[in-house]
C-alpha positions as CSV (number, residue, x, y, z in Angstrom):
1,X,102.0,49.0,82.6
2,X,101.9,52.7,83.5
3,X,100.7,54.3,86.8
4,X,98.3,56.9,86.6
5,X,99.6,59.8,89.4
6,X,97.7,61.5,91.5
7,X,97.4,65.3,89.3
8,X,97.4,68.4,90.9
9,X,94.5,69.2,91.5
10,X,95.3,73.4,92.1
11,X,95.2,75.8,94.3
12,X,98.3,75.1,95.8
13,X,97.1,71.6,97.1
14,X,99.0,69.2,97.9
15,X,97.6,65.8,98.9
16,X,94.2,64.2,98.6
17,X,92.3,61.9,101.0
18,X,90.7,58.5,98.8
19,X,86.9,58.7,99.7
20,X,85.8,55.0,97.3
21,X,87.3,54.4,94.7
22,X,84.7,54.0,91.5
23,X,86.6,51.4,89.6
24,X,88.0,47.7,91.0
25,X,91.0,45.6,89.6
26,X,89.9,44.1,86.3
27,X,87.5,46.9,85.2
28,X,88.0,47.8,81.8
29,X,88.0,51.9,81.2
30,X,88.3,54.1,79.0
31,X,90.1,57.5,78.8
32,X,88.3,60.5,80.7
33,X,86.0,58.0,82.4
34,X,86.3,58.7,86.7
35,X,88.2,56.6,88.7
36,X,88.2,57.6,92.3
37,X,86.7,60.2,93.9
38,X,88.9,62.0,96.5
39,X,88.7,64.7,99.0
40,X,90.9,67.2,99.2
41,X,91.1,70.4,101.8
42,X,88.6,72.5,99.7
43,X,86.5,70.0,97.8
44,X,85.3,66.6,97.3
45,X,86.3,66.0,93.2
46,X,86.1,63.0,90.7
47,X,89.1,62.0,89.0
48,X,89.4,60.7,85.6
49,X,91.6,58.8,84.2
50,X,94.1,59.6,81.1
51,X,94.6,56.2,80.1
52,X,92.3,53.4,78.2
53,X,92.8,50.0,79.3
54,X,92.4,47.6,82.2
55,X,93.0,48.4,85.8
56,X,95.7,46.2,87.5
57,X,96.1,47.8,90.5
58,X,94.6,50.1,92.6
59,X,97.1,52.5,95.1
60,X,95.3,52.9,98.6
61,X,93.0,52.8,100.6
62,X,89.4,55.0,101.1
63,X,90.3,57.3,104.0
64,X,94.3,56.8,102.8
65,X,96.0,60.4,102.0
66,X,97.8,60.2,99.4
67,X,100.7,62.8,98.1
68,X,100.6,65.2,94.6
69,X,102.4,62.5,92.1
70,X,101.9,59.3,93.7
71,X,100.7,56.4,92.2
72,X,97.2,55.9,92.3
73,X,96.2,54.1,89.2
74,X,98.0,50.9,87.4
75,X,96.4,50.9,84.4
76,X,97.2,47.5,81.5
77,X,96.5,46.7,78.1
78,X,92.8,46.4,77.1
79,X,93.8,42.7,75.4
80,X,96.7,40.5,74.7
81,X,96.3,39.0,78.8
82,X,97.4,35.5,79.6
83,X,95.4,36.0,82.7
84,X,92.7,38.3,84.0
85,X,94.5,41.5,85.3
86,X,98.1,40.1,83.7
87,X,99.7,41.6,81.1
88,X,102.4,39.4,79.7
89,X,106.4,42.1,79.1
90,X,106.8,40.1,75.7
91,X,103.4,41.4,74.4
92,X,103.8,45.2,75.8
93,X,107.5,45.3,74.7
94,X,107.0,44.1,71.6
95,X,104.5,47.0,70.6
96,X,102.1,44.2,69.3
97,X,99.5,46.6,69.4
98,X,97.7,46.4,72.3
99,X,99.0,49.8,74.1
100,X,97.4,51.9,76.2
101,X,96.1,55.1,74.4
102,X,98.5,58.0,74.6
103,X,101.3,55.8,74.6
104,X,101.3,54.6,70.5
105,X,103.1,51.2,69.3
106,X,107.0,52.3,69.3
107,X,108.9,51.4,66.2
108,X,112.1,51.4,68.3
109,X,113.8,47.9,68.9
110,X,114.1,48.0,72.8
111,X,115.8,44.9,75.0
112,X,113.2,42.4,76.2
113,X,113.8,42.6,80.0
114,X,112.1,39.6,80.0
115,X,113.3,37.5,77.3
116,X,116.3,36.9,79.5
117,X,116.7,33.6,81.5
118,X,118.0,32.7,84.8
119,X,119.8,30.3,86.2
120,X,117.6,27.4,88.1
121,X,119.4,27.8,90.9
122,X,120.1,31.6,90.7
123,X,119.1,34.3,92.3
124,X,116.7,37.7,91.0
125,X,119.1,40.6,91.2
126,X,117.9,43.5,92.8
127,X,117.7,46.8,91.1
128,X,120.0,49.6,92.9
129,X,117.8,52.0,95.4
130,X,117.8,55.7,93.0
131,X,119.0,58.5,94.1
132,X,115.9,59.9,96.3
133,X,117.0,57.2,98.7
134,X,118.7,58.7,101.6
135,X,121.8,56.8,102.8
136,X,121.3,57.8,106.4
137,X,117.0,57.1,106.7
138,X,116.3,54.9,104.0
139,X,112.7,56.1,103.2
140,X,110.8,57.4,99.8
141,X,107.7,57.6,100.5
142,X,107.2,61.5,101.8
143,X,103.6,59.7,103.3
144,X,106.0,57.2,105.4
145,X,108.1,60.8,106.4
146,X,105.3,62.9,107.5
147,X,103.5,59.7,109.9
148,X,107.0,59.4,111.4
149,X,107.2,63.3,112.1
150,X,103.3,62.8,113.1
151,X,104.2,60.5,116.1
152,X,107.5,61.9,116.8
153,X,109.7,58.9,115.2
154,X,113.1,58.9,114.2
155,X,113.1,57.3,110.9
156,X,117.2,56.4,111.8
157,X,116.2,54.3,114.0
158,X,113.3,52.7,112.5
159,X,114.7,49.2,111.0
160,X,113.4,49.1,107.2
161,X,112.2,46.1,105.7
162,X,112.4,46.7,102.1
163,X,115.2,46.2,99.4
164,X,118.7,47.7,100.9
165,X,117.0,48.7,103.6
166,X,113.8,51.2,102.2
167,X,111.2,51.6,105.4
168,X,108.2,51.4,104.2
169,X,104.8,52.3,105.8
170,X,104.1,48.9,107.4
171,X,107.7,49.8,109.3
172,X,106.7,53.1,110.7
173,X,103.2,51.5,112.0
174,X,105.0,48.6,113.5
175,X,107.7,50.8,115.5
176,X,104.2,53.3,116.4
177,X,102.7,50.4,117.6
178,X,105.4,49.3,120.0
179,X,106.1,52.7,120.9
180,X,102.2,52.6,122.2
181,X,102.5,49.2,123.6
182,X,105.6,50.8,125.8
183,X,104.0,54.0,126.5
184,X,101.9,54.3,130.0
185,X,98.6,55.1,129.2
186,X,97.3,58.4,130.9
187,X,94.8,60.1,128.6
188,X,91.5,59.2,129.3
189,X,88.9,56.8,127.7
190,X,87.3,58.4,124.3
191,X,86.2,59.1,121.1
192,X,89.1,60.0,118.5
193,X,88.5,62.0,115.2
194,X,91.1,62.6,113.0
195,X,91.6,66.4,112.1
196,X,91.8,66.1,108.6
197,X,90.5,67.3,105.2
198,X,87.5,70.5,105.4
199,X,87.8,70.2,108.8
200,X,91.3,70.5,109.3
201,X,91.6,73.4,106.8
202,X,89.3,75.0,108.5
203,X,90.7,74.7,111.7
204,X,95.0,75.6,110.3
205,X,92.6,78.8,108.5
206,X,91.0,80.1,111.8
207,X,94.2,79.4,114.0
208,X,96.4,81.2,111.4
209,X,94.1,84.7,111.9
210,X,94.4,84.6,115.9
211,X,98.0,84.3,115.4
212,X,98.2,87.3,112.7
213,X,95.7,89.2,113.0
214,X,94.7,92.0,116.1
215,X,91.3,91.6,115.7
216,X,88.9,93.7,117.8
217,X,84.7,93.5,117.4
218,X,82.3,96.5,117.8
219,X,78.2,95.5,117.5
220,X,74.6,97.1,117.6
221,X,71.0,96.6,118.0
222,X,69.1,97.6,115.3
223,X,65.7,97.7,114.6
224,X,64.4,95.2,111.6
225,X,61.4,95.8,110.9
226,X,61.3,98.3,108.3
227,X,64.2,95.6,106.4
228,X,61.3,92.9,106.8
229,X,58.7,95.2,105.2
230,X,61.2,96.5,102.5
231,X,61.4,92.4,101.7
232,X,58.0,91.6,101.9
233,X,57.6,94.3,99.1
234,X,60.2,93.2,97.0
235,X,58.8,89.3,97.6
236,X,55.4,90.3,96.0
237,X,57.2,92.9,93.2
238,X,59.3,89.9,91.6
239,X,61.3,86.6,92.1
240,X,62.2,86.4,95.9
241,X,64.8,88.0,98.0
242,X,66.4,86.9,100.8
243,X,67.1,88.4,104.3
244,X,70.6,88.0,103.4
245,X,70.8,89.3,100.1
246,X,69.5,92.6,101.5
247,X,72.3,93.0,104.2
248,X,74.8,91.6,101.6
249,X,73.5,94.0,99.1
250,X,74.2,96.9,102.0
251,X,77.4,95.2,102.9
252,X,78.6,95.6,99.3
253,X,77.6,99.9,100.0
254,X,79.5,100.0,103.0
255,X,82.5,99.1,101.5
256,X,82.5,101.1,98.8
257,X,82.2,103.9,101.3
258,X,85.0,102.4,103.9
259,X,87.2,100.6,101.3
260,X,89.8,100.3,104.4
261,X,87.8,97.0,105.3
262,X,87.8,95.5,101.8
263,X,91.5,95.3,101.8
264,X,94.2,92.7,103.4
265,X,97.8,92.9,104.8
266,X,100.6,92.0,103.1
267,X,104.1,92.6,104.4
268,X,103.7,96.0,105.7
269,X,101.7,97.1,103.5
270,X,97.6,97.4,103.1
271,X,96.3,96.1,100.3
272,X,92.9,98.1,99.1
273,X,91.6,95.6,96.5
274,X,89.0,97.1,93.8
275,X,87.1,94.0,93.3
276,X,84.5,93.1,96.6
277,X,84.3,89.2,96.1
278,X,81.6,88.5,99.3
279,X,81.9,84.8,100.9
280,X,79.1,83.7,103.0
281,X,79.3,81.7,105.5
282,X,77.6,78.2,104.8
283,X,76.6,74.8,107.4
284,X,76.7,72.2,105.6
285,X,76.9,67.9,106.0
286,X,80.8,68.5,105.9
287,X,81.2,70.9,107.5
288,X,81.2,74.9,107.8
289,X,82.1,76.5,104.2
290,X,82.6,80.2,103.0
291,X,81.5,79.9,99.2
292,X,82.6,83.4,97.3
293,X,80.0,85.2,95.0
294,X,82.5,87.6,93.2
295,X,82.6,91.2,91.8
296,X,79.2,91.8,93.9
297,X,79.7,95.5,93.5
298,X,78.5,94.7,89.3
299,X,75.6,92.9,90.7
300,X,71.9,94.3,91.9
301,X,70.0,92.8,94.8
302,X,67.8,90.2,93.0
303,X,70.9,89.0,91.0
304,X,72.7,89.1,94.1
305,X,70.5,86.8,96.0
306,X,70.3,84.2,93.2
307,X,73.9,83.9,93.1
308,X,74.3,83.5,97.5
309,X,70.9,80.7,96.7
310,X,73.0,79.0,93.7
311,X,76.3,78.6,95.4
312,X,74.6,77.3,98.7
313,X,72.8,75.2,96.9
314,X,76.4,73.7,95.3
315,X,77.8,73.7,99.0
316,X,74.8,71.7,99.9
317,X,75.4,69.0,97.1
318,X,78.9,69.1,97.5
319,X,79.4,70.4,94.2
320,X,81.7,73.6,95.0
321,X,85.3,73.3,93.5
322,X,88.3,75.3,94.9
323,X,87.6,77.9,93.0
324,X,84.8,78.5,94.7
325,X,85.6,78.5,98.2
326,X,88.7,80.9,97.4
327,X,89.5,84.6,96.8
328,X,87.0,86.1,98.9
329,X,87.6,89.7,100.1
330,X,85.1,90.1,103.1
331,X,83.0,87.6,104.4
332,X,78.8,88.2,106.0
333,X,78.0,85.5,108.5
334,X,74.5,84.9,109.3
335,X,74.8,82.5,112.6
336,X,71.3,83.8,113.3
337,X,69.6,81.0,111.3
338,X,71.3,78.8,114.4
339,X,68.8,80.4,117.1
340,X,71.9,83.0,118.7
341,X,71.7,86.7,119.2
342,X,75.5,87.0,118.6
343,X,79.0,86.3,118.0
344,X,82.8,87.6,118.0
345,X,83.6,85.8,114.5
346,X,86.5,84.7,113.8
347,X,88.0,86.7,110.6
348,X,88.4,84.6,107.6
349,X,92.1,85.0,106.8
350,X,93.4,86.9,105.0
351,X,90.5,89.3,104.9
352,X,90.4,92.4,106.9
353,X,86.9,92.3,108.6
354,X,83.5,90.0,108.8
355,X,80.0,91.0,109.6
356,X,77.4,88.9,111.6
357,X,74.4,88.9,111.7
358,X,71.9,87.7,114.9
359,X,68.3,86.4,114.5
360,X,65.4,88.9,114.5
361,X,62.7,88.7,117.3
362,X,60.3,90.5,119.1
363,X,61.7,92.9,122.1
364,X,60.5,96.1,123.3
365,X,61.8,99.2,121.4
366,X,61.2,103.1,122.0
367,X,60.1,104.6,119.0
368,X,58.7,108.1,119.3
369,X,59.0,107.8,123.2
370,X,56.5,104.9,123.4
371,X,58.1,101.4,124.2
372,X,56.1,99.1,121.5
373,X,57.4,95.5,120.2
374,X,59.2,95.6,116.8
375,X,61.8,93.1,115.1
376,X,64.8,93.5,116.9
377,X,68.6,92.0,115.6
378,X,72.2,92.5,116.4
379,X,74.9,93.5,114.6
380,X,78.2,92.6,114.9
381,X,81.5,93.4,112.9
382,X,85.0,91.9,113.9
383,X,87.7,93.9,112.0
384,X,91.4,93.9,111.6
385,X,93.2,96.3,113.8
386,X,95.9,97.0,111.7
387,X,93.7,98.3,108.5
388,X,91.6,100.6,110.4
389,X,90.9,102.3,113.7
390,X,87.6,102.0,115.3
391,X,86.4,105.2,113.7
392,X,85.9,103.5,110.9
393,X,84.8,100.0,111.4
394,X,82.0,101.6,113.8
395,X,81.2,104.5,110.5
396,X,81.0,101.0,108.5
397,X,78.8,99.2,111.3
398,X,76.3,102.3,111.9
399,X,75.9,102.7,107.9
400,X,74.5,99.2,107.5
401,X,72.7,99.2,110.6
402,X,71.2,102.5,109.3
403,X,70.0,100.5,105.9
404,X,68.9,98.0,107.8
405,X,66.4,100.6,109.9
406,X,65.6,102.5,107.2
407,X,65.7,100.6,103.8
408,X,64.1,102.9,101.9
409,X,67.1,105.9,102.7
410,X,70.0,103.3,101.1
411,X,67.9,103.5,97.6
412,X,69.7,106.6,96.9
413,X,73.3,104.7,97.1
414,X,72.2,101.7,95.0
């Protein structure tokens, strides 16, 4: 009986969380039909299975992380059982026919591991540990290795109960356990929530750009109302626009006027990339995402905004893959829909810069030396040090801000 491993599932991933499996022991499947549906750190995707046949065994738990190659599937014979879920070695190695697909009947004669008796009063010989068994910690399971590191356990001293001495997983718990019974307990009463999956990529992502990156943020008020109009206009023209299409649609200008912060640091060198691939920051039941709409600079404002409605749609319905949530090049975060005027963003690493924008509400404004209410917003653009000075992030802020004001005046650009 073959196991089905855990693929890789791209993007340089390199474990995946079980969320509920979609099969149970016994279940008879076919090949490409999904299996489990797993989580990994930039997607929730369904896994199907290579093999036709009957499940036999199912490897893990839901909420069990699970390594690229592991066993996750155990996958028998559609027929030929002398019980439910058993598969008898005399049938299988005798190629009688009933073989998973993708195997084929061999026509090889191959020794009957089976076919061999014992002794009554003899003992099963156990099979030699292979070679990925280290001498000194006896352990396989790279899982059963990183929950050791995890708690701060030395696996040499950790007393394995499987063959010639293999710890397994239920070893490590037990020595965690007693190491907890042992410790004094001095953290206070709480809620725990493991840091794991979108949430934990998200956090290693933001902490990895305050450790590189020098980031300092410039910001402006600007008045809005002329951008609401502009909309408005558009809205009754043709299919609807959004707020943020607009300023992404200026966003995509700017940068094509201050390519410095469309670019990302490599080495020691800046990289000015050709291509503006705009994420956007989305709040969704998982968590925050930054979906990418790419090669925006090919697109126009209505096609634009269909694509930012599309993909937060996907984020929504937890349909983005990894492909989606990678490869941006600058990133617009509109934390205004939360009720706030602003925000020093965090820069979305490895990009150079990101632009926020603040919610839009009445406040008094001099326009022709007369205070009068119009639709006020702010601004704000936190930008890698290193790529530019602020000469040019603040050229960069002051051109969007002036689209913003003045709509009508970016026409000539697009």
């Amino acid at each position: 009986m073959p196991d089905f491993l855990l693929p890789d599932l791209g993007e340089g991933l390199t474990e995946a969380e079980i969320v509920h499996w979609l099969v149970s022991v016994g279940d008879t499947i076919v090949i490409d039909q999904p299996v489990v549906e797993v989580e990994t750190a930039k997607a929730s995707v369904e896994v199907p299975s290579p093999y036709a046949g009957v499940v036999t065994g199912l490897h893990g738990k839901p909420g069990e992380a699970l390594q690229v190659g592991a066993p996750l599937v155990t996958v028998g014979a559609a027929t030929g059982f002398v019980e439910p879920g058993v598969v008898t070695a005399e049938r299988v190695e005798e190629g009688s026919g009933n073989v998973l697909i993708g195997y084929g009947t061999s026509t090889t004669t191959r020794r009957k591991r089976g076919s061999r008796r014992r002794p009554a009063n003899s003992s099963p010989v156990t099979a030699p540990v292979s070679a990925p068994v280290s001498a000194k910690t006896a352990v396989i399971s790279p899982l059963v290795r990183r929950l050791a590191r995890e708690h701060g356990l030395d696996l040499t001293r950790v007393p394995g109960s499987g063959p010639q001495g293999i710890v397994r997983r239920c070893d490590v718990d037990k020595a965690i356990a007693e190491v907890a019974v042992a410790r004094p307990v001095t953290q206070p009463a709480g809620t725990r929530i493991p840091l794991k999956g979108l949430r934990k990529t998200v956090a290693d992502k933001l902490s990895l750009s305050r450790r590189e990156i020098p980031e300092a943020t410039v910001w402006v008020d600007v008045d809005a109302t002329g951008l609401l109009a502009a909309r408005a206009a558009l809205n009754a023209a043709g299919p609807k626009v959004s707020l943020l299409a607009l300023i992404a649609r200026f966003t995509v200008l700017g940068l094509k006027k201050f390519p410095e912060l469309n670019s990302r640091v490599e080495r020691d060198e800046i990289v000015l990339l050709d291509e503006v691939n705009l994420g956007f920051a989305a709040q969704t039941d998982r968590g925050l995402m930054v979906p990418v709409v790419r090669d925006t600079q090919h697109l126009n404002t209505r096609e634009l905004s269909k694509a930012l409605a599309d993909k937060t749609s996907a984020a929504r319905d937890g349909k983005l893959t990894p492909a989606d949530l990678t490869g941006g090049t600058f990133t617009v975060n509109n934390y205004g829909v939360f009720g706030v005027d602003g925000s020093a963003a965090i820069i979305n690493h490895p990009e150079a810069a990101i632009l926020g924008v603040g919610r839009i509400i009445d406040r008094p404004w001099v326009v022709d030396g007369q205070v009068v209410a119009r639709k006020v917003c702010e601004l704000t653009l936190a930008f890698d040090h290193r790529v530019c000075d602020g000469g040019t992030a603040g050229g960069f802020l002051r051109f969007i801000a002036d689209c913003v004001e003045s709509p009508i005046t970016s026409l000539g650009d697009l």
